[in-house]
CSV table of C-alpha atoms in Angstrom, one decimal:
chain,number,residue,atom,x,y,z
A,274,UNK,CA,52.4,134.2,14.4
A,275,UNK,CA,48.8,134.6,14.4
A,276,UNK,CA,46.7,132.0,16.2
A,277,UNK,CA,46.0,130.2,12.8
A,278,UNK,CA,49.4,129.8,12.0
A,279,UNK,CA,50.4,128.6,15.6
A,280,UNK,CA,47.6,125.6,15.7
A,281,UNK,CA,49.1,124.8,12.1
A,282,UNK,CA,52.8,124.8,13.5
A,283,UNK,CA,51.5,122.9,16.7
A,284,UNK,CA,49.4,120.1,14.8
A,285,UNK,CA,52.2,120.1,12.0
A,286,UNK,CA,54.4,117.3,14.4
A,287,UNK,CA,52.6,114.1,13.9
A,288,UNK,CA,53.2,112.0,17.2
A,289,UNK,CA,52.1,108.9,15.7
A,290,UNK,CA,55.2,106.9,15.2
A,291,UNK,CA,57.4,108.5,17.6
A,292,UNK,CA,59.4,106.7,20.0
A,293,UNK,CA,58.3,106.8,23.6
A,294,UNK,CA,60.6,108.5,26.2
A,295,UNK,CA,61.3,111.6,28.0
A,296,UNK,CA,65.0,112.7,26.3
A,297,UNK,CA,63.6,114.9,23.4
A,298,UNK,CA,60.8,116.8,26.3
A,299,UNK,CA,63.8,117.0,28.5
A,300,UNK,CA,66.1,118.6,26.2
A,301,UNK,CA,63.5,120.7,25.3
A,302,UNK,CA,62.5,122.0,28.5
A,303,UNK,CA,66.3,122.3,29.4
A,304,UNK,CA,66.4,124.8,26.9
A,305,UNK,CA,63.7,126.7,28.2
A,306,UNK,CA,65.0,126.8,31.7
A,307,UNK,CA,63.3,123.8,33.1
A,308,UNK,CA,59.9,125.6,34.2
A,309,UNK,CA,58.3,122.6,35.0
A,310,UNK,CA,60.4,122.3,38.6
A,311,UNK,CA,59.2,126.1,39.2
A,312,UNK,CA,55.8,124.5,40.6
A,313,UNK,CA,54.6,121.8,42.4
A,314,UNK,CA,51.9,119.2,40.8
A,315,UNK,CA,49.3,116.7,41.0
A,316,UNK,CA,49.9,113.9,38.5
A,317,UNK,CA,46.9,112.0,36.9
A,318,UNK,CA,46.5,108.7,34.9
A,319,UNK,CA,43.7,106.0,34.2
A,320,UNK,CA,41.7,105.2,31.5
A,321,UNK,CA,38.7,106.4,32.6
A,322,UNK,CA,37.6,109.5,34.9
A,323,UNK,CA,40.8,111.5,34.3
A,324,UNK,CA,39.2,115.1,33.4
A,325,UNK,CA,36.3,114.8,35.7
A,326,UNK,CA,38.9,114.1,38.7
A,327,UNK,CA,40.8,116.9,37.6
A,328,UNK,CA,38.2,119.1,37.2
A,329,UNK,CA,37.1,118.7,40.9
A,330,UNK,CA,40.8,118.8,42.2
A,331,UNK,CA,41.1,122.1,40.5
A,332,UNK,CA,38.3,123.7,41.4
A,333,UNK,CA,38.9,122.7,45.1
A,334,UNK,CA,42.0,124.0,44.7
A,335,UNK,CA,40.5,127.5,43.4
A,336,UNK,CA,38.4,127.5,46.2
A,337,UNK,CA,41.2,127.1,48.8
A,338,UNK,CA,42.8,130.3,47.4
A,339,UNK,CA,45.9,128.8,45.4
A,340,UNK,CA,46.4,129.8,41.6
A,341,UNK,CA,45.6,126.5,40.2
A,342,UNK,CA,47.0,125.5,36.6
A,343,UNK,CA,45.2,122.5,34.9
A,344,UNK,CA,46.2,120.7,32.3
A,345,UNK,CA,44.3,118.4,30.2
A,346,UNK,CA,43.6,116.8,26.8
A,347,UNK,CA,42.2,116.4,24.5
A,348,UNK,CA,39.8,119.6,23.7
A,349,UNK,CA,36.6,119.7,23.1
A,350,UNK,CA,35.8,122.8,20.8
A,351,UNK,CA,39.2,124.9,21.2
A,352,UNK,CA,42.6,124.1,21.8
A,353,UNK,CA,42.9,126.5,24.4
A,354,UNK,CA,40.4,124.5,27.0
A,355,UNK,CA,43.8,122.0,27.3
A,356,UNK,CA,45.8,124.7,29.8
A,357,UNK,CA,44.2,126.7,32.1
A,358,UNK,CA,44.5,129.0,35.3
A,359,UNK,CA,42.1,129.3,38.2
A,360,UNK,CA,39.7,128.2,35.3
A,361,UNK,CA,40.4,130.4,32.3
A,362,UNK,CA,41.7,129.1,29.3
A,363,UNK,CA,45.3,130.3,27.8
A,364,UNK,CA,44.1,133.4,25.4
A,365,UNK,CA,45.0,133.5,21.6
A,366,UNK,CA,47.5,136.0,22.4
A,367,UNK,CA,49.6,134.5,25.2
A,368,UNK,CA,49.7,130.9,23.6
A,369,UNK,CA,51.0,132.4,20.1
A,370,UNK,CA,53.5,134.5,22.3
A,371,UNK,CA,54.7,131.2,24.2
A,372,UNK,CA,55.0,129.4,20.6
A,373,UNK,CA,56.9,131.8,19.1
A,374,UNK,CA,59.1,131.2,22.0
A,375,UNK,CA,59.4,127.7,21.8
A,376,UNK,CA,59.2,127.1,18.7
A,377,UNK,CA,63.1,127.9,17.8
A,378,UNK,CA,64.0,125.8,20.8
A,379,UNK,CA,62.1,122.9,19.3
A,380,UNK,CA,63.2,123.2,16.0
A,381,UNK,CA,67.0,123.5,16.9
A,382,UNK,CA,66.5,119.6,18.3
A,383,UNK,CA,67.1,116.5,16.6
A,384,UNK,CA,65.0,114.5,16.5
A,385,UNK,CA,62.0,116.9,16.6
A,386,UNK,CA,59.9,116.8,19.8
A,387,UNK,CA,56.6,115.5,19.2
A,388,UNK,CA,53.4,117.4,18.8
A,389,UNK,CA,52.0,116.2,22.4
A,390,UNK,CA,55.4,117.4,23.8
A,391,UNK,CA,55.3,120.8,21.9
A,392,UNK,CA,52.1,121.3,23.8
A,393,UNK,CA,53.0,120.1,27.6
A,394,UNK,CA,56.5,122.5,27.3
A,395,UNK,CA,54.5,125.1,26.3
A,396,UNK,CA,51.6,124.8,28.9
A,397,UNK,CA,54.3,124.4,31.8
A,398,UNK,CA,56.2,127.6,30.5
A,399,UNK,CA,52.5,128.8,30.4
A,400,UNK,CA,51.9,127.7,34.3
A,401,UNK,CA,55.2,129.3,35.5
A,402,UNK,CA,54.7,132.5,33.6
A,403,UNK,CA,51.3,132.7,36.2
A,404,UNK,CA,53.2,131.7,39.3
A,405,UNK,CA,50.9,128.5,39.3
A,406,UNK,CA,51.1,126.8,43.7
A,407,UNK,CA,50.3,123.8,42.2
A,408,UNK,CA,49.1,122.2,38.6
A,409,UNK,CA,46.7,119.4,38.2
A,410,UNK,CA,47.7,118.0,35.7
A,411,UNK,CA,46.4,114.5,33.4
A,412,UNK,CA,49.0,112.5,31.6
A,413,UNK,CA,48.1,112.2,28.0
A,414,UNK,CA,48.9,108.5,27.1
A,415,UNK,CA,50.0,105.5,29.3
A,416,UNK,CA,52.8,107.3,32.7
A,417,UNK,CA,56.2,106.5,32.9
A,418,UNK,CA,57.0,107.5,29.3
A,419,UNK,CA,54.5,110.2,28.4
A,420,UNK,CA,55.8,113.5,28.2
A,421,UNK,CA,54.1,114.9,31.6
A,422,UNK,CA,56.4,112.0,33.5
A,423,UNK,CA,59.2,114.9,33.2
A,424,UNK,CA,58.1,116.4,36.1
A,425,UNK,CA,59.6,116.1,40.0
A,426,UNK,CA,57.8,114.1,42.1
A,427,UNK,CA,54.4,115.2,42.6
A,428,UNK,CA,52.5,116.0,46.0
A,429,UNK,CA,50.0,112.8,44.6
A,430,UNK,CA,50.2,110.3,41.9
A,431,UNK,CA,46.4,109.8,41.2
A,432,UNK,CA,45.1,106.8,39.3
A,433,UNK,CA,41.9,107.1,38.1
A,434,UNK,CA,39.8,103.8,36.4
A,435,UNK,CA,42.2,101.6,34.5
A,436,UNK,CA,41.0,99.7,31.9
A,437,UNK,CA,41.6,98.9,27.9
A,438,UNK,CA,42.9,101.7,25.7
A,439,UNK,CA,45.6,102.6,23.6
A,440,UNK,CA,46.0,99.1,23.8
A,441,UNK,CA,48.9,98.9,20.4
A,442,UNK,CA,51.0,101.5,22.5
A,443,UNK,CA,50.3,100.7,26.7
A,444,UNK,CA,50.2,96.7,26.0
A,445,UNK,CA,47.2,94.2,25.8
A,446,UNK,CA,46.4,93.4,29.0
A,447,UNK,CA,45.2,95.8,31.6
A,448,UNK,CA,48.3,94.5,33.9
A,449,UNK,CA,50.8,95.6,31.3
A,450,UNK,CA,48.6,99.2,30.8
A,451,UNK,CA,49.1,99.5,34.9
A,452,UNK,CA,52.2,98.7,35.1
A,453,UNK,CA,53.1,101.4,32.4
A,454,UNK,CA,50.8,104.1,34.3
A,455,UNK,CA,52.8,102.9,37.9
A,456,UNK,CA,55.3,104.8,36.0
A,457,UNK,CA,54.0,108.3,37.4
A,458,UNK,CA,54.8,107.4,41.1
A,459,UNK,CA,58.1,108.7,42.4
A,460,UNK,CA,60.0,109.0,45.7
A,461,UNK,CA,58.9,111.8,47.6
A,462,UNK,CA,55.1,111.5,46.3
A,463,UNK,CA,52.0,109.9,47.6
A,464,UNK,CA,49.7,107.6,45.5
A,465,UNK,CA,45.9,107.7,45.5
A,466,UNK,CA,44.0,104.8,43.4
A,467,UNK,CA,40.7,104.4,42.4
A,468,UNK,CA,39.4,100.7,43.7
A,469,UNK,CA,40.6,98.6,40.7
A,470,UNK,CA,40.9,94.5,40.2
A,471,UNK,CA,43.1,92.6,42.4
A,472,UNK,CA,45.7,92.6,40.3
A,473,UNK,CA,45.5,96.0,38.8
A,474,UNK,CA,45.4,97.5,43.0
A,475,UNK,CA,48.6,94.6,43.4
A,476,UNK,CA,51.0,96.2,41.1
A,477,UNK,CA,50.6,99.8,42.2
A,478,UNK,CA,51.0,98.8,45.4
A,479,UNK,CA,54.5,97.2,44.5
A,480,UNK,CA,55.3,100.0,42.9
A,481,UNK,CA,54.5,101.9,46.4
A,482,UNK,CA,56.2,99.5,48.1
A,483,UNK,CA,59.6,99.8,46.2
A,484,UNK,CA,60.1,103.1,46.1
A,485,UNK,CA,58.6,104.0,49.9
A,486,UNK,CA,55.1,105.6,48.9
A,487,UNK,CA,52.6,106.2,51.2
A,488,UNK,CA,49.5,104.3,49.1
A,489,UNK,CA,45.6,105.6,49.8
A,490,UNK,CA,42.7,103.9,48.7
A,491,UNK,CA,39.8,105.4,47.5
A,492,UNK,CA,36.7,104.5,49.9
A,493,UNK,CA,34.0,103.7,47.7
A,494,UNK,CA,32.2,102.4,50.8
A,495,UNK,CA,32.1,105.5,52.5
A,496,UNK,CA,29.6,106.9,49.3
A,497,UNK,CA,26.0,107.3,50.4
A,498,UNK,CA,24.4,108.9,47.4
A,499,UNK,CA,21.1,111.3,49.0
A,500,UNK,CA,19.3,112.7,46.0
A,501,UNK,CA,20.5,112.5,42.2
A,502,UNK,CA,18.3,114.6,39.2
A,503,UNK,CA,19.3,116.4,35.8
A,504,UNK,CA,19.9,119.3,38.1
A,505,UNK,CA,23.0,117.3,39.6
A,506,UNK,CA,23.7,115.0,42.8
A,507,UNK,CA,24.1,115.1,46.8
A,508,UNK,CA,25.9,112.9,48.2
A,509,UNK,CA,27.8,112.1,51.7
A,510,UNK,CA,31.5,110.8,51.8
A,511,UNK,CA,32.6,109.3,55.1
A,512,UNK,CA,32.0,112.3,57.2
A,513,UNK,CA,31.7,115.0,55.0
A,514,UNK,CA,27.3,115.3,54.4
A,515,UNK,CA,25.4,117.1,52.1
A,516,UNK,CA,28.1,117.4,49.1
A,517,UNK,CA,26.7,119.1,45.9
A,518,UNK,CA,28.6,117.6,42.6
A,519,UNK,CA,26.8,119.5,39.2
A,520,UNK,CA,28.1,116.3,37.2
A,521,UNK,CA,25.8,113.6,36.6
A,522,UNK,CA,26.6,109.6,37.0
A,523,UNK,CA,27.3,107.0,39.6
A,524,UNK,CA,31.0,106.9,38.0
A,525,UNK,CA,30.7,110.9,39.1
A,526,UNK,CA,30.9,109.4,43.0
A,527,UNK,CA,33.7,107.3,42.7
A,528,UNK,CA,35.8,109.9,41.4
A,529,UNK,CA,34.9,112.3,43.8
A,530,UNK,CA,36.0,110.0,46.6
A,531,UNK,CA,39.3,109.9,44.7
A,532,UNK,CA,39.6,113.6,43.9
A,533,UNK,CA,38.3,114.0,48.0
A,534,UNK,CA,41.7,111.4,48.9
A,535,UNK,CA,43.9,113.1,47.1
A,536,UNK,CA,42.7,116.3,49.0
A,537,UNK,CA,43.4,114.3,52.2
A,538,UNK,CA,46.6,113.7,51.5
A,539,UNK,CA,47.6,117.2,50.6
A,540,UNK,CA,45.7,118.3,53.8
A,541,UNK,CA,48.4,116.0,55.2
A,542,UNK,CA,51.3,117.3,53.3
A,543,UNK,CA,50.5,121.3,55.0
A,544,UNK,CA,48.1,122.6,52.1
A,545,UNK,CA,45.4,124.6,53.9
A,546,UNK,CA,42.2,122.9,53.0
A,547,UNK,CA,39.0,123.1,54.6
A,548,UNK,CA,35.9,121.4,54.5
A,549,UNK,CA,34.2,124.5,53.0
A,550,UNK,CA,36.9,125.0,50.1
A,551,UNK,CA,36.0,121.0,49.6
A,552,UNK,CA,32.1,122.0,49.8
A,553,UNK,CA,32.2,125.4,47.3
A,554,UNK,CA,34.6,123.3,44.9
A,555,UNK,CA,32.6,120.6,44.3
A,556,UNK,CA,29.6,122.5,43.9
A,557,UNK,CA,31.3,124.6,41.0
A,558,UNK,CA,33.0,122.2,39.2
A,559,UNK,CA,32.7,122.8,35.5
A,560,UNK,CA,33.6,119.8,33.0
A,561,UNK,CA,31.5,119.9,29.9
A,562,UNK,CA,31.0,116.6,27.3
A,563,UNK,CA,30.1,114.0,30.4
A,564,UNK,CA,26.6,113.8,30.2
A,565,UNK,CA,26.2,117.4,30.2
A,566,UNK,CA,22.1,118.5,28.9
A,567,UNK,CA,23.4,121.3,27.1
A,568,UNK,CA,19.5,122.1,26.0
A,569,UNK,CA,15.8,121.7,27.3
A,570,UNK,CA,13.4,121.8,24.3
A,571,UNK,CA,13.9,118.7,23.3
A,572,UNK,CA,16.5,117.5,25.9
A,573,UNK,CA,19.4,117.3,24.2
A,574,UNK,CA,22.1,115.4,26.2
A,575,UNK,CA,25.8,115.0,24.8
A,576,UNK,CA,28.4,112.7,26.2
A,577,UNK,CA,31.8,112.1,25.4
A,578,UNK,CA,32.5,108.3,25.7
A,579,UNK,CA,34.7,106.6,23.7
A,580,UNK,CA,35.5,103.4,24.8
A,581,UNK,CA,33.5,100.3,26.3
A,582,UNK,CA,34.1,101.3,30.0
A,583,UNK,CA,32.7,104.6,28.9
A,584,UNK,CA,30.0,103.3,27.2
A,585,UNK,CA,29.1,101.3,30.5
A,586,UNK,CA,28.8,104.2,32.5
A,587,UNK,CA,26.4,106.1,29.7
A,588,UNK,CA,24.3,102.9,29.6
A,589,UNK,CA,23.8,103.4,33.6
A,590,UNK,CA,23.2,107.0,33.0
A,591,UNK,CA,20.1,106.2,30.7
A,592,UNK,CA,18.3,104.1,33.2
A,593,UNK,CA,18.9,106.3,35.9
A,594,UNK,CA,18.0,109.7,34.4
A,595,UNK,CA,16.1,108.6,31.4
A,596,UNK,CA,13.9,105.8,32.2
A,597,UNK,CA,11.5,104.8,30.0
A,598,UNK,CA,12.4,107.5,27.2
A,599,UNK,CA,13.4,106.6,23.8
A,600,UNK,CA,16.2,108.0,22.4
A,601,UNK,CA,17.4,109.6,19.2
A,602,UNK,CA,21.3,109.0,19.1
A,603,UNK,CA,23.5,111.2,17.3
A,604,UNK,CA,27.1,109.3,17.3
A,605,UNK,CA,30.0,109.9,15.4
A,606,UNK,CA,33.4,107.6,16.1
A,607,UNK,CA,37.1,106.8,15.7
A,608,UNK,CA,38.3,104.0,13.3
A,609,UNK,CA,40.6,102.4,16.2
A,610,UNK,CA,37.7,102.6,18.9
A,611,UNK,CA,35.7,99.2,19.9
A,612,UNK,CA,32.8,100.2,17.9
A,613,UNK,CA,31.8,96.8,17.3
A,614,UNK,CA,31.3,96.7,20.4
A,615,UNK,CA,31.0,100.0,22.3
A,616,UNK,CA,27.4,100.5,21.1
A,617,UNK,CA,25.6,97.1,21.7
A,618,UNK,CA,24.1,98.4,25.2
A,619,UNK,CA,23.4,101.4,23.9
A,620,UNK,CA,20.9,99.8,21.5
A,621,UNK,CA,17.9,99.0,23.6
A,622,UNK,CA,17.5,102.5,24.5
A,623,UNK,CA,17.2,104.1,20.9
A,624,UNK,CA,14.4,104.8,18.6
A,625,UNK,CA,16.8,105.4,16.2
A,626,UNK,CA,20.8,106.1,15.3
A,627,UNK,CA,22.0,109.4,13.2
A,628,UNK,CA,25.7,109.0,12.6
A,629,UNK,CA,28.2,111.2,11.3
A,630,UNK,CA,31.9,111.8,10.5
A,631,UNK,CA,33.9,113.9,12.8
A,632,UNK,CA,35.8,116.4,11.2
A,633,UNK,CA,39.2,114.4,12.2
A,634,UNK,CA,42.0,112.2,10.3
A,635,UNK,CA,41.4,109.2,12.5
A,636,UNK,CA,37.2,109.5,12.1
A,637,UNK,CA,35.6,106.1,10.7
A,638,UNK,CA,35.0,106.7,7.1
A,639,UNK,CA,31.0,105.9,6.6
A,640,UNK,CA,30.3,105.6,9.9
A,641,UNK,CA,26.7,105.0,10.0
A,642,UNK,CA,27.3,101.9,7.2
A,643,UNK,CA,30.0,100.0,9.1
A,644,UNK,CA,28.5,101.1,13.0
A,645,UNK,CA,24.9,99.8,12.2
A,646,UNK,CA,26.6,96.6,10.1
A,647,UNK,CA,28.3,95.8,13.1
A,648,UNK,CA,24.7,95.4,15.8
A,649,UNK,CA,22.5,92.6,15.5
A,650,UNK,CA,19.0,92.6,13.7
A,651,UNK,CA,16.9,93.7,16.2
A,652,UNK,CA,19.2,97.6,16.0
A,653,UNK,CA,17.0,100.5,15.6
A,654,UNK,CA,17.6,102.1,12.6
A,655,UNK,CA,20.2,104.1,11.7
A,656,UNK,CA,20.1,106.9,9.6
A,657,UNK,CA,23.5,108.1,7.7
A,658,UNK,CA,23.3,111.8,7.8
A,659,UNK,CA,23.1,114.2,10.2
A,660,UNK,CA,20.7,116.4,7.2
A,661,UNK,CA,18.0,113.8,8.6
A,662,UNK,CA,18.4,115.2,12.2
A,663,UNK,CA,15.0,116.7,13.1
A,664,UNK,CA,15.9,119.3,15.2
A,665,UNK,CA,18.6,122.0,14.2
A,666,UNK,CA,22.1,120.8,15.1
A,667,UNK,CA,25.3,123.0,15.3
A,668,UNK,CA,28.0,121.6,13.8
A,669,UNK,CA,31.2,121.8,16.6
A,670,UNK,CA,34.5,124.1,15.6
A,671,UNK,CA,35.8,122.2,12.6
A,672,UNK,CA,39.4,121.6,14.4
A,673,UNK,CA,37.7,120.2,17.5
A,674,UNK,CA,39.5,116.5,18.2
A,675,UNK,CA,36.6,114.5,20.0
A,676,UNK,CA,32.8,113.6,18.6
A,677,UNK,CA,30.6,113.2,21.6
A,678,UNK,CA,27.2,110.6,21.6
A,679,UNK,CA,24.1,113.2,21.7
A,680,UNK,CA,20.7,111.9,22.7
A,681,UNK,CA,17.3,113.3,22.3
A,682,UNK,CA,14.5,112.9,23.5
């Protein structure tokens, strides 16, 4: 198979509809030797935060020395940014050679494993073909039944923000969505956890509590920002001064004191990190679409937020970095987002709204009509095509799955 024809075979198994559990990634996996208990792993869930985190465990990781696999979703621009080793993205060649592998495996099993669970047996098979130490690697929906709970117990459980999403499939309340992403933590692991509500932080902890896991807090307290810019951010953490972290955001700190726990408690566990592999990791981290200026002449800032926590965090963003600036927002969105909702604070800050239709099933058919008929009267403008943009705007690879916010200035 060329690479066309193993995207087509990979997208061709619709996971909407399927029913949750780990029996048909199991069986799967079985088949292929069970590569996933070849490595050891950091396991990552939340609503919000989850690639950022990983990002910075990973390159930490890097840093120390060990051959790091990461594993994320969705993409951005190419399928092949989901896996990756010591930062390189799966090539063309190897992920049509590991399809072709799995792919009569798969097909052989009844029922058929899902498309999400095509992708996670081929990027562990992927991560034990590198002889991968460790694999940081982010759930895709919900924890105890999403198809990256197949693996042994990990050397953390990380929880990242938890708040509303995929709320049809993880339950309507963010207890029930916790209690479904408690899931992850196993015997023989240690749990880290983002400062959440009372009763979100209550339920992991019984979780903990029940099964014997060592639980760490993330210390939010212990952040003392130092300097911030569109250059990046320094920061200290407890005792460790002078940090460098290239991502932009107060959200950016929080999950760096998680990402800097979970490095504790490998530390802890016998994995040789120093404060300098913790310094030169952070500084290189490398996650594109979270505020990321990606030109100069006119700033042109894209960000990919998607839900009303999101949204939060970009509002914050604006006042800190762009005070005073109006904006030119370029937004395209998902029919089962909040977008009633998600752009309301988004609205004071904008001289005007372009909106367009990702190039993706799920995208909200007329976007710009039902987004702008959905803010109050005193909503800048919005204009429905992107042909009225005034500056030249690349369209993103046609099979990318997200549509960031841009703005302009």
């Amino acid at each position: 198979m060329n690479i066309d024809e193993t995207l087509s075979y990979i997208h061709a198994v619709c996971w909407r509809g399927s029913v949750p559990g780990l029996e048909r990634i199991g069986a799967l996996l079985a088949r292929m030797g069970d590569p996933q208990k070849q490595m050891r792993f950091i396991h990552v869930t939340g609503t919000n935060g989850k690639g950022s985190t990983c990002a910075m465990m990973a390159s930490i990781l890097r840093a120390a020395g060990y051959r790091t696999g990461l594993y994320t979703s969705p993409f951005l621009i190419r399928f092949n940014e989901r896996m990756q080793v010591d930062g390189r993205q799966i090539t063309d060649d190897e992920l049509c050679e590991i399809t072709a592998y799995v792919r009569p495996l798969a097909d052989a099993l009844d029922p058929h494993p899902t498309e999400f669970e095509m992708v996670t047996a081929i990027a562990f098979a992927y991560f034990a073909r590198h002889n991968c130490d460790i694999v940081v690697c982010e759930v895709g929906m919900g924890g105890e039944f999403d198809a990256t709970n197949v693996i042994p117990a990990p050397e953390a459980a990380v929880f990242c923000n938890i708040g509303l999403d995929h709320t049809q499939y993880l339950g309507d309340t963010i207890e029930k969505i916790a209690a479904t992403k408690a899931g992850i933590i196993k015997p023989g692991c240690e749990a880290v956890l983002y400062r959440q509500t009372g009763s979100v932080e209550e339920i992991i902890r019984q979780r903990c509590e029940r099964l014997g896991v060592p639980l760490h807090l993330a210390d939010f307290d212990g952040i003392r920002p130092e300097k911030a810019g569109l250059e990046g951010q320094v920061f200290d953490w407890e005792e460790l001064a002078g940090l460098h972290l290239p991502l932009l955001g107060r959200h950016q700190l929080c999950n760096a004191a998680v990402a800097l726990t979970a490095m504790r408690v490998l530390q802890k566990r016998g994995w040789s990190i120093t404060e300098e592999h913790i310094r030169r990791g952070l500084a290189a981290t490398d996650w594109p679409g979270r505020f990321q200026i990606i030109g100069h002449d006119p700033l042109f800032i894209i960000d990919g937020g998607h839900n009303p926590q999101c949204i939060r965090a970009l509002e914050q963003n604006i006042r800190d970095y762009l005070p005073d600036r109006p904006l030119t927002v370029l937004t395209g969105v998902m029919q089962d987002k909040d977008y009633h909702c998600m752009y309301r604070g988004v609205v004071p800050y904008a001289r005007s709204f372009i909106t367009v239709t990702p190039d993706n099933p799920r995208s909200l058919p007329g976007s710009w009509q039902r987004i702008s008929g959905s803010w109050e009267r005193r909503s800048p403008p919005a204009i429905p095509s992107a042909a009225a943009f005034p500056w030249r705007w690349s369209r993103p690879d046609p099979a990318a799955q997200c549509c960031a916010t841009a703005l302009c200035i």
